[in-house]
mmCIF file of C-alpha atoms and ligand atoms in Angstrom:
data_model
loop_
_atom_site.group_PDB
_atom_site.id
_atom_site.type_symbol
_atom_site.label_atom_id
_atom_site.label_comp_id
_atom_site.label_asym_id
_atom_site.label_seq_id
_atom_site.Cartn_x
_atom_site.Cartn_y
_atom_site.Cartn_z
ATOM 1 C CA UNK A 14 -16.155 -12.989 -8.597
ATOM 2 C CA UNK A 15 -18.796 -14.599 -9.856
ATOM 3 C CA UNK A 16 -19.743 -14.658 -13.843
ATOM 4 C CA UNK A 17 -23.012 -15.196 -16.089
ATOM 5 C CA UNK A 18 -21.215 -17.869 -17.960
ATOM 6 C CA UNK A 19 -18.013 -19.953 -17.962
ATOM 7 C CA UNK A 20 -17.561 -19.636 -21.429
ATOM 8 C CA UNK A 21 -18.969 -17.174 -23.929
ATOM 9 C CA UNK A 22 -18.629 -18.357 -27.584
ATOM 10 C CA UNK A 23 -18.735 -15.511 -30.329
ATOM 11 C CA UNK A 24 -19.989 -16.810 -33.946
ATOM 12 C CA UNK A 25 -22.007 -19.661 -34.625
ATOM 13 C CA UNK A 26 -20.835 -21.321 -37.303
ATOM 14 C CA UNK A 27 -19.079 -24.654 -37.754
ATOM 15 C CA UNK A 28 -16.211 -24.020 -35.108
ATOM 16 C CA UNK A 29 -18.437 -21.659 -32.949
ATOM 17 C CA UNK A 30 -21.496 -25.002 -32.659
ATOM 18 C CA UNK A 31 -19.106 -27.458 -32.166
ATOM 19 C CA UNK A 32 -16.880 -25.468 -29.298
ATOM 20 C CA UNK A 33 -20.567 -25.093 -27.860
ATOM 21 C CA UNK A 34 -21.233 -29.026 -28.202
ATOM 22 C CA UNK A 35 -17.984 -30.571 -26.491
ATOM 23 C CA UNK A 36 -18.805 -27.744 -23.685
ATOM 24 C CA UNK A 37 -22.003 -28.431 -23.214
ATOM 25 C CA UNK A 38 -21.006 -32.575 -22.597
ATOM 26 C CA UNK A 39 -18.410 -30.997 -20.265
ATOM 27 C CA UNK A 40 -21.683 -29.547 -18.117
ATOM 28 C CA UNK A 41 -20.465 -26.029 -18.983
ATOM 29 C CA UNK A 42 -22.783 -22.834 -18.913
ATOM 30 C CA UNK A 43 -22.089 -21.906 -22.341
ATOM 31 C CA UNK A 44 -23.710 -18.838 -23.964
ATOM 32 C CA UNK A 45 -22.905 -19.338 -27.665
ATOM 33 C CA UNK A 46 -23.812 -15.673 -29.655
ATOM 34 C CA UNK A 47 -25.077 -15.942 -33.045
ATOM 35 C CA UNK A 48 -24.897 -13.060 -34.461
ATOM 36 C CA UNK A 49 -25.935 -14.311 -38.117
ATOM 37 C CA UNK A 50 -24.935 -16.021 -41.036
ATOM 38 C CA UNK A 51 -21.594 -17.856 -42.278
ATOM 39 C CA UNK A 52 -18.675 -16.965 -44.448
ATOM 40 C CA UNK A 53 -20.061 -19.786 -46.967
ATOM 41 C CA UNK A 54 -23.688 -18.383 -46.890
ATOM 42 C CA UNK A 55 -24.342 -18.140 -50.499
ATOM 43 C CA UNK A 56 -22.476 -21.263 -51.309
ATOM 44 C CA UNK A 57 -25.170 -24.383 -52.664
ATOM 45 C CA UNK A 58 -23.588 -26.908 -50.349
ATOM 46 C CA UNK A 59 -20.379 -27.372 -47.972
ATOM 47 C CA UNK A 60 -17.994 -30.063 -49.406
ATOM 48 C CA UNK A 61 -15.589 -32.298 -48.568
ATOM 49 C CA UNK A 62 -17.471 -32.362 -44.399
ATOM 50 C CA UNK A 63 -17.296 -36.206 -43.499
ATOM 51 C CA UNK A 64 -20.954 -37.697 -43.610
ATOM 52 C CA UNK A 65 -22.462 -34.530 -44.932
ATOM 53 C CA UNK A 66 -20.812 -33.841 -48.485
ATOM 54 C CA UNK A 67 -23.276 -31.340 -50.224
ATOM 55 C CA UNK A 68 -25.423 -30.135 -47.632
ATOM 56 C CA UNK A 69 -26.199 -26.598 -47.514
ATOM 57 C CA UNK A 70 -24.452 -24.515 -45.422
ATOM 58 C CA UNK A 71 -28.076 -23.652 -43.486
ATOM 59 C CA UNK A 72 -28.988 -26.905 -43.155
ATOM 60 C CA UNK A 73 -25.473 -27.736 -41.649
ATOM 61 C CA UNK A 74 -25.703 -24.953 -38.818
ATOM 62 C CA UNK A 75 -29.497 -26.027 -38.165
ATOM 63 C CA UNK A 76 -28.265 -29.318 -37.512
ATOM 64 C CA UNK A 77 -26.112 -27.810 -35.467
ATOM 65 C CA UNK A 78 -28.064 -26.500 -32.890
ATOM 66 C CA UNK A 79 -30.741 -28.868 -33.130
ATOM 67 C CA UNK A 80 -27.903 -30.890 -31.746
ATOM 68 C CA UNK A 81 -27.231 -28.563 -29.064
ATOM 69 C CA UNK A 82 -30.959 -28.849 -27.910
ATOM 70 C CA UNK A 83 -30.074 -31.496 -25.158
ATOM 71 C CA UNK A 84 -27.524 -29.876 -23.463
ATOM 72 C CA UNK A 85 -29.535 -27.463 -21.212
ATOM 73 C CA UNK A 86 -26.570 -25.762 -20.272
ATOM 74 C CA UNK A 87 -25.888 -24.063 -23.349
ATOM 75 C CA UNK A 88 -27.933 -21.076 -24.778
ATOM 76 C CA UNK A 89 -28.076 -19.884 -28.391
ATOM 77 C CA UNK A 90 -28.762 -16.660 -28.743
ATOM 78 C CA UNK A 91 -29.233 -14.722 -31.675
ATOM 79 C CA UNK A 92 -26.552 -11.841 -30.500
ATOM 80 C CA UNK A 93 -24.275 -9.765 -32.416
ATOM 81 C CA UNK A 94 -21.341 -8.926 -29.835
ATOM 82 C CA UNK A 95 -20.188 -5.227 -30.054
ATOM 83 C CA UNK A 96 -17.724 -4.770 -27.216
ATOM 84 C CA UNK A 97 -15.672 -6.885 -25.535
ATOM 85 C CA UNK A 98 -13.626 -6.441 -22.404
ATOM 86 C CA UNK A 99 -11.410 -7.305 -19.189
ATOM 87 C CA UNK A 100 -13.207 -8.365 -16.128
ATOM 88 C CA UNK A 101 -11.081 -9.812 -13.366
ATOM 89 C CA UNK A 102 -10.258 -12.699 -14.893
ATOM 90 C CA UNK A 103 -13.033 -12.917 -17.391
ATOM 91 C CA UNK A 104 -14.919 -11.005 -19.743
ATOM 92 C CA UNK A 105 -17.731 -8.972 -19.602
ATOM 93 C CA UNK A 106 -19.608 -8.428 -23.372
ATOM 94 C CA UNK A 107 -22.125 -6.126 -24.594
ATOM 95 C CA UNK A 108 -23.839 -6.194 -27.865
ATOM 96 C CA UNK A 109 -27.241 -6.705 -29.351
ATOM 97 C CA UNK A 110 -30.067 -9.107 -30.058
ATOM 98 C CA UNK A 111 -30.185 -10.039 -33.976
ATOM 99 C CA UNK A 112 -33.990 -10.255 -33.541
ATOM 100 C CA UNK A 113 -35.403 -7.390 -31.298
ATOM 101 C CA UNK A 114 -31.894 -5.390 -31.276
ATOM 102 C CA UNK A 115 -32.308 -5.323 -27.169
ATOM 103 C CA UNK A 116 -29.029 -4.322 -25.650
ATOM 104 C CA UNK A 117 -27.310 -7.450 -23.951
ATOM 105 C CA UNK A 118 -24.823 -7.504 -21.142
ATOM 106 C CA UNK A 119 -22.857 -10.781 -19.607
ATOM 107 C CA UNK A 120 -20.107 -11.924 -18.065
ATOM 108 C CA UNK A 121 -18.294 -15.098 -18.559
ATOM 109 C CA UNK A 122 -15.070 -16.510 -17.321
ATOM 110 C CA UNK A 123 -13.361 -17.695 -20.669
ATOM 111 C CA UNK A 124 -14.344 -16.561 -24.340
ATOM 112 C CA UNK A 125 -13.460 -18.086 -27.734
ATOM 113 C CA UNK A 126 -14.284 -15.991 -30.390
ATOM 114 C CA UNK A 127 -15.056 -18.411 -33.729
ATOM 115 C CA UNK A 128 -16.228 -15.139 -35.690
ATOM 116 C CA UNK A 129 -14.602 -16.390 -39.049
ATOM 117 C CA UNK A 130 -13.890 -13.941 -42.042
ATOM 118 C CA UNK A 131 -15.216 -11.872 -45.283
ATOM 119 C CA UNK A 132 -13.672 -12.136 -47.914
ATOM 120 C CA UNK A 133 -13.161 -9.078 -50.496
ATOM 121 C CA UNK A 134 -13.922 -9.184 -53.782
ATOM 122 C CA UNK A 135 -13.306 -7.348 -56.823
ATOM 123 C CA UNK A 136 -15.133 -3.934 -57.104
ATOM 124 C CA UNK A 137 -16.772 -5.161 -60.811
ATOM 125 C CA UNK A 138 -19.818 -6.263 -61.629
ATOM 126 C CA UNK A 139 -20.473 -9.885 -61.126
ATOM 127 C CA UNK A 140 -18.212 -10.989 -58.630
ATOM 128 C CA UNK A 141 -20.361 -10.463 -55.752
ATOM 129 C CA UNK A 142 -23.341 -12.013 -57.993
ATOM 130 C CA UNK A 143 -22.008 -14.734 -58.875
ATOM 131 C CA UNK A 144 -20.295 -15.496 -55.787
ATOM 132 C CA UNK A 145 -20.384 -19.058 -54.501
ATOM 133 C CA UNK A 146 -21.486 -20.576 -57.607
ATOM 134 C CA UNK A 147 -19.834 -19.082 -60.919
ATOM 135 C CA UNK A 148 -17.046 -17.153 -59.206
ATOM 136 C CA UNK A 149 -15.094 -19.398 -56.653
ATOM 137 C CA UNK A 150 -12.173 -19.106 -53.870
ATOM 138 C CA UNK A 151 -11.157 -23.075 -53.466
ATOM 139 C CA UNK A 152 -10.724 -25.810 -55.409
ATOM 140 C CA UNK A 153 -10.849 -28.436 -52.778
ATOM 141 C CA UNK A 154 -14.569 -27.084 -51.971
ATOM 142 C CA UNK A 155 -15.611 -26.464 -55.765
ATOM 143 C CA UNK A 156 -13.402 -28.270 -58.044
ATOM 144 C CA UNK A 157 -14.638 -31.139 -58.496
ATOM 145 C CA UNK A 158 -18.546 -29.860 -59.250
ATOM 146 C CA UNK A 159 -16.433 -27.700 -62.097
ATOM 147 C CA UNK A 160 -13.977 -30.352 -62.909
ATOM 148 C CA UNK A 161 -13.362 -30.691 -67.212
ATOM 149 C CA UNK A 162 -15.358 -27.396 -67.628
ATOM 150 C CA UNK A 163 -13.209 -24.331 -69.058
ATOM 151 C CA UNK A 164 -12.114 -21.959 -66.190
ATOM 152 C CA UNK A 165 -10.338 -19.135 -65.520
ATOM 153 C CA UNK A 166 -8.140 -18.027 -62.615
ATOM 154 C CA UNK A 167 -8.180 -14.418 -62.043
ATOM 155 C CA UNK A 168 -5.805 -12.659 -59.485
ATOM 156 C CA UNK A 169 -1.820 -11.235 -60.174
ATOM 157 C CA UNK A 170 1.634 -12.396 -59.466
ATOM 158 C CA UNK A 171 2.719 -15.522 -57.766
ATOM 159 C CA UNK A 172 -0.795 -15.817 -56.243
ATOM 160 C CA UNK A 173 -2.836 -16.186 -59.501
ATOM 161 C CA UNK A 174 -0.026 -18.527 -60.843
ATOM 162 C CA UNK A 175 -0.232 -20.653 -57.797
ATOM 163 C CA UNK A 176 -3.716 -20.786 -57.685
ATOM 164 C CA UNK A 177 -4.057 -21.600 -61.609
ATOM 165 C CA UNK A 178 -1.365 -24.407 -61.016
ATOM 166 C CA UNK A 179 -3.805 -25.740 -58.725
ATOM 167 C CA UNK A 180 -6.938 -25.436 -60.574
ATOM 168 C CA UNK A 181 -5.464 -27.185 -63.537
ATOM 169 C CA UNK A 182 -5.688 -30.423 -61.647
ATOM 170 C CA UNK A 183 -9.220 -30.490 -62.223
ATOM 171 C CA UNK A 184 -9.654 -29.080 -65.528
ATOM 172 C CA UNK A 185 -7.236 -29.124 -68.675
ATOM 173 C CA UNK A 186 -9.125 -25.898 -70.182
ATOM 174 C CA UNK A 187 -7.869 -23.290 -67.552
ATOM 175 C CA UNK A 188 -7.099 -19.626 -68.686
ATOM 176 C CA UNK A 189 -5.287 -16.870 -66.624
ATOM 177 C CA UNK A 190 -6.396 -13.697 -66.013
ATOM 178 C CA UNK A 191 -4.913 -10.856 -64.558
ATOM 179 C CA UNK A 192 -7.044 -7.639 -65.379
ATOM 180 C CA UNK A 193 -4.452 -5.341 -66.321
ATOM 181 C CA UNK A 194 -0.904 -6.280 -65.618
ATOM 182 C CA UNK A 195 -0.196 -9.863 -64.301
ATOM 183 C CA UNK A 196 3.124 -9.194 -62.848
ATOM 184 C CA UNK A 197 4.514 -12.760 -63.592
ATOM 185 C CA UNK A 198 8.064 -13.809 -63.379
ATOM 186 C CA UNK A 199 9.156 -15.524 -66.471
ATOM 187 C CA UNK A 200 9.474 -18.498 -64.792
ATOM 188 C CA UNK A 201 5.771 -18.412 -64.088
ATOM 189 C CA UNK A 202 4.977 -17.539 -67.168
ATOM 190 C CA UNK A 203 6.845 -20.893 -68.177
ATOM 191 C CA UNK A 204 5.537 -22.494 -65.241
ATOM 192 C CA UNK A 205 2.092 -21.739 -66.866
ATOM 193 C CA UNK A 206 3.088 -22.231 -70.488
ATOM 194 C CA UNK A 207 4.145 -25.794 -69.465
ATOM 195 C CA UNK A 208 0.674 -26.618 -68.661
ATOM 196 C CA UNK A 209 -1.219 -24.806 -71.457
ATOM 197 C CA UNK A 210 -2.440 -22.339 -69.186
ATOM 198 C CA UNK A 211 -2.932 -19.227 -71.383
ATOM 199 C CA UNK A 212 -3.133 -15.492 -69.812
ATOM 200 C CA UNK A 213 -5.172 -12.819 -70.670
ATOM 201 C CA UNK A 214 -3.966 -9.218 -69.581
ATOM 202 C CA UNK A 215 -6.340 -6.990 -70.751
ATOM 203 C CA UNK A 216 -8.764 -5.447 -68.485
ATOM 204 C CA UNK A 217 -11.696 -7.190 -66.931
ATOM 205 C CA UNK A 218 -14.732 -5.158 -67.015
ATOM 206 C CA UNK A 219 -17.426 -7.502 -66.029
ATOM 207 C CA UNK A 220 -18.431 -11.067 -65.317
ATOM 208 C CA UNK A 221 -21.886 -12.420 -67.418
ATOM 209 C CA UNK A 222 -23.929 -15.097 -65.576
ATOM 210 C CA UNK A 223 -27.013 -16.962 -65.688
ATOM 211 C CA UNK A 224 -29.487 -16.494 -63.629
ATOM 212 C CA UNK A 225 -28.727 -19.628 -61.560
ATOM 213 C CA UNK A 226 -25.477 -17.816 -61.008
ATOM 214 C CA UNK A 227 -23.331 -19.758 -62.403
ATOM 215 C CA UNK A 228 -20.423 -17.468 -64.604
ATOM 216 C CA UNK A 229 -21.006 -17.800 -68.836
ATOM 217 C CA UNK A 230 -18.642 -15.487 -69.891
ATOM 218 C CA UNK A 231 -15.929 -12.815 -68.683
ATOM 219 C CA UNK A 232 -16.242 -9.354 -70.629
ATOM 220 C CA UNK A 233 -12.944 -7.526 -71.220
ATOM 221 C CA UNK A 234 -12.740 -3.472 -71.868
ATOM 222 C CA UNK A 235 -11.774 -4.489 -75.693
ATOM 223 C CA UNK A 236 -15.346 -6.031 -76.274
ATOM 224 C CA UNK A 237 -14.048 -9.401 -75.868
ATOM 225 C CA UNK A 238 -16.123 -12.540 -74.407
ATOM 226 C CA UNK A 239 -14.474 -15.008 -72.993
ATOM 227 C CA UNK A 240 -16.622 -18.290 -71.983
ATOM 228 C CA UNK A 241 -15.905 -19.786 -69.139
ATOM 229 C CA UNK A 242 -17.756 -21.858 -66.719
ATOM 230 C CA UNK A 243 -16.432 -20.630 -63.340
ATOM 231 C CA UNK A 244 -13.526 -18.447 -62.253
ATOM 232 C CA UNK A 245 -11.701 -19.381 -58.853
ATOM 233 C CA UNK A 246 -10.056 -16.552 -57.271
ATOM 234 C CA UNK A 247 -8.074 -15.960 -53.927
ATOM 235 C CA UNK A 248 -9.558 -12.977 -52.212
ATOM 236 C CA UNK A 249 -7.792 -10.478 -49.692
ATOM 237 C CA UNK A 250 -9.756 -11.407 -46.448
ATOM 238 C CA UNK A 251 -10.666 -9.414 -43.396
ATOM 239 C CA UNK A 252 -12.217 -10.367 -40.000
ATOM 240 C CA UNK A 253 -15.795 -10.493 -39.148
ATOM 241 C CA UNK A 254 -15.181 -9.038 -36.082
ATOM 242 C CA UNK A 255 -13.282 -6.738 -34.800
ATOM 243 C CA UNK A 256 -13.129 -7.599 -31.250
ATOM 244 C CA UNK A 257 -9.565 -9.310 -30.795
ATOM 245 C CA UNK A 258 -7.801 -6.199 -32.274
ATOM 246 C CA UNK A 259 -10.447 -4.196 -30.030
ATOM 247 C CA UNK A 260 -8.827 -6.159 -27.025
ATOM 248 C CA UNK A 261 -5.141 -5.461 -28.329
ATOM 249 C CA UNK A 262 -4.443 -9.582 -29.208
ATOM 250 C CA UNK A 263 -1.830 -10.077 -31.089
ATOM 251 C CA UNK A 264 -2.687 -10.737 -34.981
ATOM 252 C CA UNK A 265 -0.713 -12.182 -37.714
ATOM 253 C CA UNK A 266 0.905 -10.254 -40.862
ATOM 254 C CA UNK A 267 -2.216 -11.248 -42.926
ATOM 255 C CA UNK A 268 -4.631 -9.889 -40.314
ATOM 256 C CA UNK A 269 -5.613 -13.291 -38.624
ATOM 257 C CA UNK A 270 -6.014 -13.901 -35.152
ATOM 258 C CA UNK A 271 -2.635 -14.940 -33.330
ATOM 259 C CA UNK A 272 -3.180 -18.130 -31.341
ATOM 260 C CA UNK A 273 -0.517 -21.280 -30.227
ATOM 261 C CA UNK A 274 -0.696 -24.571 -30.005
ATOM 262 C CA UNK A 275 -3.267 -24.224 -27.610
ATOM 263 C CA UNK A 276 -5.741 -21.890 -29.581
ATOM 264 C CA UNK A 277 -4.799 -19.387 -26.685
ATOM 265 C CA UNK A 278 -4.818 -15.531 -28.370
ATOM 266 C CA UNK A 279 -2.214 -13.470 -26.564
ATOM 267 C CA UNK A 280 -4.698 -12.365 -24.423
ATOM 268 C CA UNK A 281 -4.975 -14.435 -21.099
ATOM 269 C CA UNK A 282 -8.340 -16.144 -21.106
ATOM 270 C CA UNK A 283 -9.437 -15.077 -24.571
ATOM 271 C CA UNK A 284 -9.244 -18.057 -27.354
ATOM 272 C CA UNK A 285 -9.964 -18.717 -30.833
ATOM 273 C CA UNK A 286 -10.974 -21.070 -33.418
ATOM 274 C CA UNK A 287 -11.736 -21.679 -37.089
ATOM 275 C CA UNK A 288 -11.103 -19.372 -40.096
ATOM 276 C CA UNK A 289 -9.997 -16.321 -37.580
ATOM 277 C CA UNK A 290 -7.336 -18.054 -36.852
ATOM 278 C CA UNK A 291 -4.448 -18.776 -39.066
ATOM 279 C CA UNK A 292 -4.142 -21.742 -41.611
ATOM 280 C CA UNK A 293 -6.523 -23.975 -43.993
ATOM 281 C CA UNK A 294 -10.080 -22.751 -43.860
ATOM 282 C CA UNK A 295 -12.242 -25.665 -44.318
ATOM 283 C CA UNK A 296 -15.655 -26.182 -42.595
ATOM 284 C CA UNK A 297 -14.554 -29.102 -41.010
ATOM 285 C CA UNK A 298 -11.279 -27.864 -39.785
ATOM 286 C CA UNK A 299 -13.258 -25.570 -38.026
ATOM 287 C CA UNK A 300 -15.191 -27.687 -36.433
ATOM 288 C CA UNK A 301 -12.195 -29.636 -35.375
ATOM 289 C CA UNK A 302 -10.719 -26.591 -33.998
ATOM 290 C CA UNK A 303 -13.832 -26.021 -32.570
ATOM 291 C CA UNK A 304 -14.062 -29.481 -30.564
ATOM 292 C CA UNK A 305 -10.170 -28.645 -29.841
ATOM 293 C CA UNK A 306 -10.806 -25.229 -27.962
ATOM 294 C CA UNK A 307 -13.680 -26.425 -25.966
ATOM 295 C CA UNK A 308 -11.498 -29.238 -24.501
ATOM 296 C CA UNK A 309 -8.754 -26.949 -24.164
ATOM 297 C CA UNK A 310 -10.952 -24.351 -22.160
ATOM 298 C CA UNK A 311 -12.468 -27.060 -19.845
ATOM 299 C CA UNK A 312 -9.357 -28.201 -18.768
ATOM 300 C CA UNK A 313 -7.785 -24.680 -18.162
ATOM 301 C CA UNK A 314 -11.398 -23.952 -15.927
ATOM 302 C CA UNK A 315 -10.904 -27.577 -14.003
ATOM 303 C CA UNK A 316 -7.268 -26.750 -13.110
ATOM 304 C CA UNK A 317 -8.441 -23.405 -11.606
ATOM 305 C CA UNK A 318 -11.248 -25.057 -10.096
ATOM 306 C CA UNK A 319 -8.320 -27.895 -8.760
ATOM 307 C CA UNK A 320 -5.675 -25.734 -7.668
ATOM 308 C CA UNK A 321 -2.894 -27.792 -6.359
HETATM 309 C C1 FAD B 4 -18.290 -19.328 -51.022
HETATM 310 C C2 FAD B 4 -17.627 -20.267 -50.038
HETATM 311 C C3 FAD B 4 -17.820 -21.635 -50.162
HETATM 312 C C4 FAD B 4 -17.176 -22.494 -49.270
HETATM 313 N N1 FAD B 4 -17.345 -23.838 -49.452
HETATM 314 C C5 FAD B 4 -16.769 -24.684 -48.583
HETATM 315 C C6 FAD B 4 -16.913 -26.096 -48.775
HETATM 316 O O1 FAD B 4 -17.532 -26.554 -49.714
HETATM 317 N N2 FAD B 4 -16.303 -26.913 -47.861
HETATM 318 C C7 FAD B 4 -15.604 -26.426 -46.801
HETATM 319 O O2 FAD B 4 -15.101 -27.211 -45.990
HETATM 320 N N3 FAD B 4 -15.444 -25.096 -46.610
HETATM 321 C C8 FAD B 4 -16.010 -24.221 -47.471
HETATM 322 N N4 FAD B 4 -15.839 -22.883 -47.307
HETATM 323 C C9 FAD B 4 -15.056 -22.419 -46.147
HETATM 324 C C10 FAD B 4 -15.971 -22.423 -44.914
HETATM 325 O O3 FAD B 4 -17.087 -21.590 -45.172
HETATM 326 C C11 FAD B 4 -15.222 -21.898 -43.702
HETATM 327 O O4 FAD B 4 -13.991 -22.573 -43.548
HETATM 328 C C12 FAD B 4 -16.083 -22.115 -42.441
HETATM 329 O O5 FAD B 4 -17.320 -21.441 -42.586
HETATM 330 C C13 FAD B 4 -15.338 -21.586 -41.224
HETATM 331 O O6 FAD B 4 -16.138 -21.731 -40.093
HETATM 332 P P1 FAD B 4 -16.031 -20.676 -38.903
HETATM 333 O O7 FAD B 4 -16.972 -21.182 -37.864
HETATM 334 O O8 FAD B 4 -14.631 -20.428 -38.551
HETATM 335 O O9 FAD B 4 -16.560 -19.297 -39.535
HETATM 336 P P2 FAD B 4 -18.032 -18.967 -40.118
HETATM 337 O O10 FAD B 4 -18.684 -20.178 -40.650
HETATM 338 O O11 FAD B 4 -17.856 -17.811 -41.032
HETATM 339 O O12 FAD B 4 -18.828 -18.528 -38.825
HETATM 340 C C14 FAD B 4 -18.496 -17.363 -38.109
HETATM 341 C C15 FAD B 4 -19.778 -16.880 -37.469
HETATM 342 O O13 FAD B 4 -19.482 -15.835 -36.538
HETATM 343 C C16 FAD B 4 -20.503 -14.872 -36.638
HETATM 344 N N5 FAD B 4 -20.023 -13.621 -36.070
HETATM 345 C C17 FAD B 4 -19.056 -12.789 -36.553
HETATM 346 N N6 FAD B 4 -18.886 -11.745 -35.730
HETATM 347 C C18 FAD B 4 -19.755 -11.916 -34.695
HETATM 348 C C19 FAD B 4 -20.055 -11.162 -33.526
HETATM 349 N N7 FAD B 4 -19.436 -10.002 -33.261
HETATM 350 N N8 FAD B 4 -21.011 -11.622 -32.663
HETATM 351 C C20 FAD B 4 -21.653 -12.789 -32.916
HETATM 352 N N9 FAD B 4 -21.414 -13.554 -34.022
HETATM 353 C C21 FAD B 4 -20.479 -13.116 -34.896
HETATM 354 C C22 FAD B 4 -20.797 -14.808 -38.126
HETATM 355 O O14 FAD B 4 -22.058 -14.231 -38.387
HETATM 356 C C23 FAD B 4 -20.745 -16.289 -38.490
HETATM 357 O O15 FAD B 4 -21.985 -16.916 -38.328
HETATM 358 C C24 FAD B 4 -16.416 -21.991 -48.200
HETATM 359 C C25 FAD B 4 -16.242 -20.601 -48.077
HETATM 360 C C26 FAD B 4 -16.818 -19.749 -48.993
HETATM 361 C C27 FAD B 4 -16.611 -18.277 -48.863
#
């Protein structure tokens, strides 16, 4: 059987481009579907990414493919994937063009689906506003541009203490709050108490920013302000894409893409890389996972190309 590609990569973002790069040195036919922008879109700049600290998460993916330009064996295409199926012991894909919404069909004999996450936010005004700039998910990407500043941590439970644990390693002015009940132990409250984290209970009703987007104060239903100059949060997530469940591949208790050590889904043929996938979500990670896959993939195509 003969297919369009031998590898069809789904999402082109930092594990997506880089699964396409180490492919493309590897002489692969590579059709890498971008089917538009990153999880971090609305971010100012990607941090902690060796050599590019800051850069905005555009300019990162342009780089990207710029980088991919060379390698005539790869095509980007701008190409939202819709379905996703069996065929012998590939994959055939349909979906549509991002630009002139033409219906695509190919074939190719391994996919890796780098399609990443969304993350859910808080149905109240400001969140989604401010998002990426006044209201943040991870300290490791944002703490330090916030570091001293007063914060708050908003979430319930063990989460929101964890989190606030955390975030008091870049600032001493850090302020819990829960929106309603915080279901904390009272060792977290201790926990919290120990490091002068105060918590506020009462019920959030909006966030205030300026019109840069960063966060100046958090309104409560009392008529309350509360100044702060970001709040970090830890969203419930979902998947971009649902095309693994589509395929019936296994998925974790939080909703993320099964794979092993091998970035193999439970689906023969079918791997994954980056956020979908289990564990720390960092830009870079991805990328690494990325670079992992591809080699991964290659060698799985050369041994069936090599049969002993
Ligand atoms: C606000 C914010 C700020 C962040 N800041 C940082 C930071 O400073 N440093 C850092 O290291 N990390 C940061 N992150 C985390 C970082 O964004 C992710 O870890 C990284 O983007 C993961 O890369 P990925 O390739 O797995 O997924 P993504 O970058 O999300 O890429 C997935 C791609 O797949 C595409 N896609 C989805 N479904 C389909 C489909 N059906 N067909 C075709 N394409 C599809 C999407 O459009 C997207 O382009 C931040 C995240 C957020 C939310």
């Amino acid at each position: 059987m003969s297919y369009d590609y031998d590898v069809l990569v789904i999402g082109a973002g930092s594990a997506g481009l880089s699964a396409a790069l180490t492919l493309g040195r590897c002489l692969r036919r590579v059709l890498l579907a971008d089917g538009g922008p990153p999880r971090n879109e609305c971010s100012p700049g990607v941090h902690g990414f060796l050599t590019r600290d800051g850069i905005r998460p555009a300019e990162l993916l342009r780089i990207g493919q710029e980088q991919l330009q060379p390698y005539d064996t790869v095509e980007v295409q701008g190409l939202k994937i819709e379905t996703l199926a069996r065929q012998g012991k590939g994959f055939r894909a349909t979906g549509h063009g991002t630009a002139d919404d033409a219906l695509v069909e190919v074939t190719a004999r391994r996919v890796l689906l780098a399609t990443g996450v969304s993350d859910v936010l808080p149905a109240l005004p400001g969140f989604r506003e401010l998002w990426g700039r006044g209201v943040l998910h991870c300290p490791y990407c944002h703490g330090w541009e916030v570091r001293d500043q007063p914060l708050a941590v908003y979430g319930q439970g063990s989460t929101v203490t964890g989190l606030a644990l955390l975030v008091s390693r870049w600032s001493r002015d850090v302020i819990v709050v829960t929106d309603g009940p915080g279901h904390l132990t009272p060792n977290a409250r201790r926990r919290l108490r120990r490091e002068k984290i105060s918590i506020r209970e009462e019920a959030v009703v909006r966030l205030i920013g300026s019109p840069a987007r960063d966060l100046r104060c958090i309104e409560f239903a009392n008529g309350d302000l509360l100044e702060r100059a970001a709040l970090f949060l830890h969203a419930p997530q979902h998947q971009r894409s649902p095309l693994a469940a589509d395929l019936g591949a296994r998925l974790t208790s939080k909703g993320a893409v099964w794979v092993d050590s091998g970035l193999r889904t439970s689906i023969p043929g079918l791997y994954a890389a980056g956020d979908t996938t289990p564990g720390t979500q960092q830009a870079l990670l991805a990328a690494a996972d990325g670079n992992r896959a591809a080699i991964i993939i290659n060698e799985n195509l050369t041994r069936e190309e090599c049969p002993r």
